[in-house]
């Protein structure tokens, strides 16, 4: 608090440090989310293999779609993590400018990156809050609310048939599906940390999801 009850302006360098801290915290959250998705994906893969042994093609296809969705989600989260890293680097550049008494300057690059990050559902809320902080600090210009509120979850709904066929072919050793070239790579089981055992509770949850997808 300054003289006459006036609020003392925040130190730009401190503002930037706080924004970077929040960004790094989000990156750690993304890593946890990725690991969780991969563990769940491995369980679904095992269930698909079991369904293939029983000759249940419909169940196999449903599970293959779920795997494709998981892999797309992981790819999107990896891209988001890289974009956050780019923003952090821009923040460090801003901090250097402040040290040289040039002040904070608006960055169109940061604005473009933040615009993309606010559309990722897993981190949307935090990114929107950070965008507002950056706008107040003068790092970016104000973004349209409707743009910030947009979500690209709809992209996940359109699962390419070729990707599903590729998953089926590889997991069933050619018993189902076709070996077609696709852009989304398979996530190897070895990358997933933790055991792959499926508990009875998880099995019941999987069965309920299958029943919902069939209806």
CSV table of C-alpha atoms in Angstrom, one decimal:
chain,number,residue,atom,x,y,z
A,1,UNK,CA,0.0,0.0,0.0
A,2,UNK,CA,1.5,3.4,-1.0
A,3,UNK,CA,0.9,6.9,0.2
A,4,UNK,CA,-2.7,8.1,0.8
A,5,UNK,CA,-4.0,4.5,0.6
A,6,UNK,CA,-3.0,4.0,-3.1
A,7,UNK,CA,-2.0,0.5,-4.2
A,8,UNK,CA,1.6,0.2,-5.1
A,9,UNK,CA,2.1,-1.0,-8.7
A,10,UNK,CA,3.3,-4.6,-9.0
A,11,UNK,CA,6.9,-5.2,-10.0
A,12,UNK,CA,6.8,-6.4,-13.6
A,13,UNK,CA,9.6,-8.8,-12.9
A,14,UNK,CA,7.7,-10.3,-10.0
A,15,UNK,CA,4.6,-10.6,-12.2
A,16,UNK,CA,6.5,-12.5,-14.9
A,17,UNK,CA,8.1,-14.8,-12.3
A,18,UNK,CA,4.6,-15.6,-11.0
A,19,UNK,CA,3.3,-16.3,-14.5
A,20,UNK,CA,6.2,-18.6,-15.2
A,21,UNK,CA,5.6,-20.5,-11.9
A,22,UNK,CA,2.0,-21.1,-12.9
A,23,UNK,CA,3.0,-22.2,-16.4
A,24,UNK,CA,5.5,-24.8,-15.0
A,25,UNK,CA,2.8,-26.0,-12.5
A,26,UNK,CA,0.5,-26.6,-15.5
A,27,UNK,CA,3.2,-28.6,-17.3
A,28,UNK,CA,3.5,-30.9,-14.3
A,29,UNK,CA,-0.2,-31.3,-14.3
A,30,UNK,CA,-0.1,-32.2,-18.0
A,31,UNK,CA,2.5,-34.9,-17.3
A,32,UNK,CA,0.3,-36.4,-14.6
A,33,UNK,CA,-2.6,-36.4,-17.0
A,34,UNK,CA,-0.6,-38.0,-19.8
A,35,UNK,CA,0.6,-40.8,-17.5
A,36,UNK,CA,-3.0,-41.4,-16.3
A,37,UNK,CA,-4.3,-41.6,-19.8
A,38,UNK,CA,-1.5,-44.0,-20.8
A,39,UNK,CA,-2.2,-46.3,-17.9
A,40,UNK,CA,-5.9,-46.4,-18.7
A,41,UNK,CA,-5.1,-47.0,-22.4
A,42,UNK,CA,-3.0,-50.1,-21.5
A,43,UNK,CA,-5.9,-51.6,-19.6
A,44,UNK,CA,-8.1,-51.0,-22.7
A,45,UNK,CA,-5.5,-52.6,-24.9
A,46,UNK,CA,-5.5,-55.7,-22.7
A,47,UNK,CA,-9.3,-55.8,-22.8
A,48,UNK,CA,-9.2,-55.6,-26.6
A,49,UNK,CA,-6.9,-58.5,-26.8
A,50,UNK,CA,-9.1,-60.6,-24.5
A,51,UNK,CA,-12.2,-59.7,-26.6
A,52,UNK,CA,-10.3,-60.7,-29.8
A,53,UNK,CA,-9.6,-64.1,-28.3
A,54,UNK,CA,-13.4,-64.5,-27.7
A,55,UNK,CA,-14.1,-63.4,-31.3
A,56,UNK,CA,-16.2,-60.3,-30.2
A,57,UNK,CA,-15.5,-58.0,-33.1
A,58,UNK,CA,-18.0,-55.3,-32.0
A,59,UNK,CA,-16.3,-54.9,-28.6
A,60,UNK,CA,-12.9,-54.9,-30.2
A,61,UNK,CA,-13.9,-52.0,-32.5
A,62,UNK,CA,-15.4,-50.0,-29.6
A,63,UNK,CA,-12.2,-50.4,-27.6
A,64,UNK,CA,-10.0,-49.6,-30.6
A,65,UNK,CA,-11.9,-46.3,-31.0
A,66,UNK,CA,-11.3,-45.6,-27.3
A,67,UNK,CA,-7.6,-46.2,-27.8
A,68,UNK,CA,-7.4,-43.9,-30.7
A,69,UNK,CA,-9.2,-41.2,-28.7
A,70,UNK,CA,-6.7,-41.7,-25.9
A,71,UNK,CA,-3.7,-41.4,-28.2
A,72,UNK,CA,-5.1,-38.2,-29.8
A,73,UNK,CA,-5.6,-36.8,-26.3
A,74,UNK,CA,-2.0,-37.6,-25.4
A,75,UNK,CA,-0.7,-36.0,-28.6
A,76,UNK,CA,-2.7,-32.8,-27.9
A,77,UNK,CA,-1.4,-32.6,-24.4
A,78,UNK,CA,2.2,-33.0,-25.5
A,79,UNK,CA,1.6,-30.2,-28.0
A,80,UNK,CA,0.2,-28.0,-25.3
A,81,UNK,CA,3.2,-28.7,-23.0
A,82,UNK,CA,5.5,-27.6,-25.8
A,83,UNK,CA,3.4,-24.4,-26.4
A,84,UNK,CA,3.6,-23.6,-22.7
A,85,UNK,CA,7.4,-24.0,-22.8
A,86,UNK,CA,7.4,-21.5,-25.7
A,87,UNK,CA,5.4,-19.0,-23.6
A,88,UNK,CA,7.8,-19.4,-20.7
A,89,UNK,CA,10.7,-18.6,-23.0
A,90,UNK,CA,8.9,-15.5,-24.2
A,91,UNK,CA,8.3,-14.6,-20.5
A,92,UNK,CA,12.1,-14.9,-19.9
A,93,UNK,CA,12.7,-12.5,-22.9
A,94,UNK,CA,10.2,-10.1,-21.4
A,95,UNK,CA,12.1,-10.3,-18.0
A,96,UNK,CA,15.3,-9.4,-19.8
A,97,UNK,CA,13.7,-6.4,-21.4
A,98,UNK,CA,12.5,-5.2,-18.0
A,99,UNK,CA,16.0,-5.5,-16.6
A,100,UNK,CA,17.3,-3.3,-19.4
A,101,UNK,CA,14.6,-0.8,-18.5
A,102,UNK,CA,12.8,-1.2,-21.8
A,103,UNK,CA,9.6,-2.2,-20.1
A,104,UNK,CA,7.1,-4.9,-21.0
A,105,UNK,CA,6.1,-5.0,-24.7
A,106,UNK,CA,3.0,-6.7,-26.1
A,107,UNK,CA,3.8,-9.9,-28.0
A,108,UNK,CA,1.7,-11.3,-30.8
A,109,UNK,CA,3.5,-14.6,-30.5
A,110,UNK,CA,2.5,-15.0,-26.9
A,111,UNK,CA,-1.1,-14.0,-27.7
A,112,UNK,CA,-1.3,-16.7,-30.5
A,113,UNK,CA,0.1,-19.4,-28.2
A,114,UNK,CA,-2.2,-18.4,-25.3
A,115,UNK,CA,-5.2,-18.4,-27.7
A,116,UNK,CA,-4.4,-22.0,-28.6
A,117,UNK,CA,-3.9,-23.0,-25.0
A,118,UNK,CA,-7.2,-21.6,-23.8
A,119,UNK,CA,-8.9,-24.0,-26.1
A,120,UNK,CA,-7.4,-27.1,-24.5
A,121,UNK,CA,-10.1,-28.3,-22.1
A,122,UNK,CA,-7.7,-29.8,-19.5
A,123,UNK,CA,-5.9,-26.5,-18.9
A,124,UNK,CA,-8.4,-24.0,-20.3
A,125,UNK,CA,-9.4,-22.4,-17.0
A,126,UNK,CA,-5.9,-21.7,-15.8
A,127,UNK,CA,-4.8,-20.4,-19.3
A,128,UNK,CA,-7.8,-18.0,-19.4
A,129,UNK,CA,-6.8,-16.7,-16.0
A,130,UNK,CA,-3.2,-16.3,-17.1
A,131,UNK,CA,-4.3,-14.6,-20.3
A,132,UNK,CA,-6.2,-12.0,-18.2
A,133,UNK,CA,-3.1,-11.4,-16.1
A,134,UNK,CA,-0.9,-11.0,-19.2
A,135,UNK,CA,-3.4,-8.5,-20.6
A,136,UNK,CA,-3.3,-6.4,-17.5
A,137,UNK,CA,0.6,-6.6,-17.5
A,138,UNK,CA,0.6,-5.5,-21.2
A,139,UNK,CA,2.2,-8.7,-22.5
A,140,UNK,CA,-0.7,-9.5,-24.8
A,141,UNK,CA,-3.7,-7.6,-26.1
A,142,UNK,CA,-7.2,-8.5,-24.9
A,143,UNK,CA,-8.6,-11.6,-26.5
A,144,UNK,CA,-12.2,-12.0,-27.5
A,145,UNK,CA,-14.2,-13.9,-24.8
A,146,UNK,CA,-16.0,-16.1,-27.3
A,147,UNK,CA,-12.6,-17.1,-28.8
A,148,UNK,CA,-11.2,-18.0,-25.4
A,149,UNK,CA,-14.3,-20.0,-24.5
A,150,UNK,CA,-14.0,-22.2,-27.6
A,151,UNK,CA,-13.1,-25.8,-27.2
A,152,UNK,CA,-11.8,-28.3,-29.8
A,153,UNK,CA,-13.1,-31.4,-28.1
A,154,UNK,CA,-15.3,-31.9,-31.2
A,155,UNK,CA,-12.2,-33.0,-33.0
A,156,UNK,CA,-11.9,-36.0,-30.8
A,157,UNK,CA,-15.4,-37.2,-31.9
A,158,UNK,CA,-14.3,-37.7,-35.5
A,159,UNK,CA,-12.1,-40.8,-35.1
A,160,UNK,CA,-10.7,-41.9,-38.5
A,161,UNK,CA,-11.6,-45.4,-39.5
A,162,UNK,CA,-8.0,-46.0,-40.8
A,163,UNK,CA,-6.6,-45.4,-37.3
A,164,UNK,CA,-9.1,-47.8,-35.7
A,165,UNK,CA,-8.3,-50.5,-38.3
A,166,UNK,CA,-4.5,-50.0,-37.7
A,167,UNK,CA,-5.0,-50.4,-33.9
A,168,UNK,CA,-7.1,-53.6,-34.5
A,169,UNK,CA,-4.5,-55.0,-36.9
A,170,UNK,CA,-1.5,-54.5,-34.6
A,171,UNK,CA,-3.1,-55.5,-31.3
A,172,UNK,CA,-4.7,-58.7,-32.7
A,173,UNK,CA,-1.6,-59.6,-34.8
A,174,UNK,CA,-3.6,-59.3,-38.0
A,175,UNK,CA,-6.6,-61.2,-36.8
A,176,UNK,CA,-8.8,-58.0,-37.2
A,177,UNK,CA,-8.4,-54.7,-39.0
A,178,UNK,CA,-6.1,-53.7,-41.8
A,179,UNK,CA,-2.5,-52.6,-41.9
A,180,UNK,CA,-2.9,-49.1,-43.4
A,181,UNK,CA,-0.6,-46.0,-43.1
A,182,UNK,CA,-1.9,-43.5,-40.5
A,183,UNK,CA,-0.5,-40.3,-39.0
A,184,UNK,CA,-1.1,-41.2,-35.3
A,185,UNK,CA,1.6,-43.5,-33.9
A,186,UNK,CA,0.8,-46.3,-31.5
A,187,UNK,CA,1.9,-45.6,-27.9
A,188,UNK,CA,4.1,-48.5,-26.9
A,189,UNK,CA,3.2,-50.4,-23.7
A,190,UNK,CA,6.7,-50.0,-22.4
A,191,UNK,CA,6.2,-46.3,-22.1
A,192,UNK,CA,3.5,-46.7,-19.5
A,193,UNK,CA,4.5,-46.8,-15.9
A,194,UNK,CA,2.8,-49.0,-13.3
A,195,UNK,CA,1.1,-52.4,-13.4
A,196,UNK,CA,-1.5,-53.3,-16.1
A,197,UNK,CA,-3.6,-55.5,-13.9
A,198,UNK,CA,-7.3,-54.7,-14.1
A,199,UNK,CA,-9.3,-54.9,-10.9
A,200,UNK,CA,-12.9,-56.2,-10.7
A,201,UNK,CA,-14.1,-52.6,-10.1
A,202,UNK,CA,-12.3,-51.4,-13.2
A,203,UNK,CA,-13.7,-54.4,-15.2
A,204,UNK,CA,-17.2,-53.4,-14.1
A,205,UNK,CA,-16.5,-49.8,-15.1
A,206,UNK,CA,-15.3,-51.0,-18.5
A,207,UNK,CA,-18.3,-53.2,-19.1
A,208,UNK,CA,-20.7,-50.3,-18.2
A,209,UNK,CA,-18.9,-48.1,-20.7
A,210,UNK,CA,-19.2,-50.8,-23.4
A,211,UNK,CA,-22.9,-51.2,-22.7
A,212,UNK,CA,-23.4,-47.4,-23.0
A,213,UNK,CA,-21.5,-47.3,-26.3
A,214,UNK,CA,-23.6,-50.2,-27.7
A,215,UNK,CA,-26.9,-48.6,-26.8
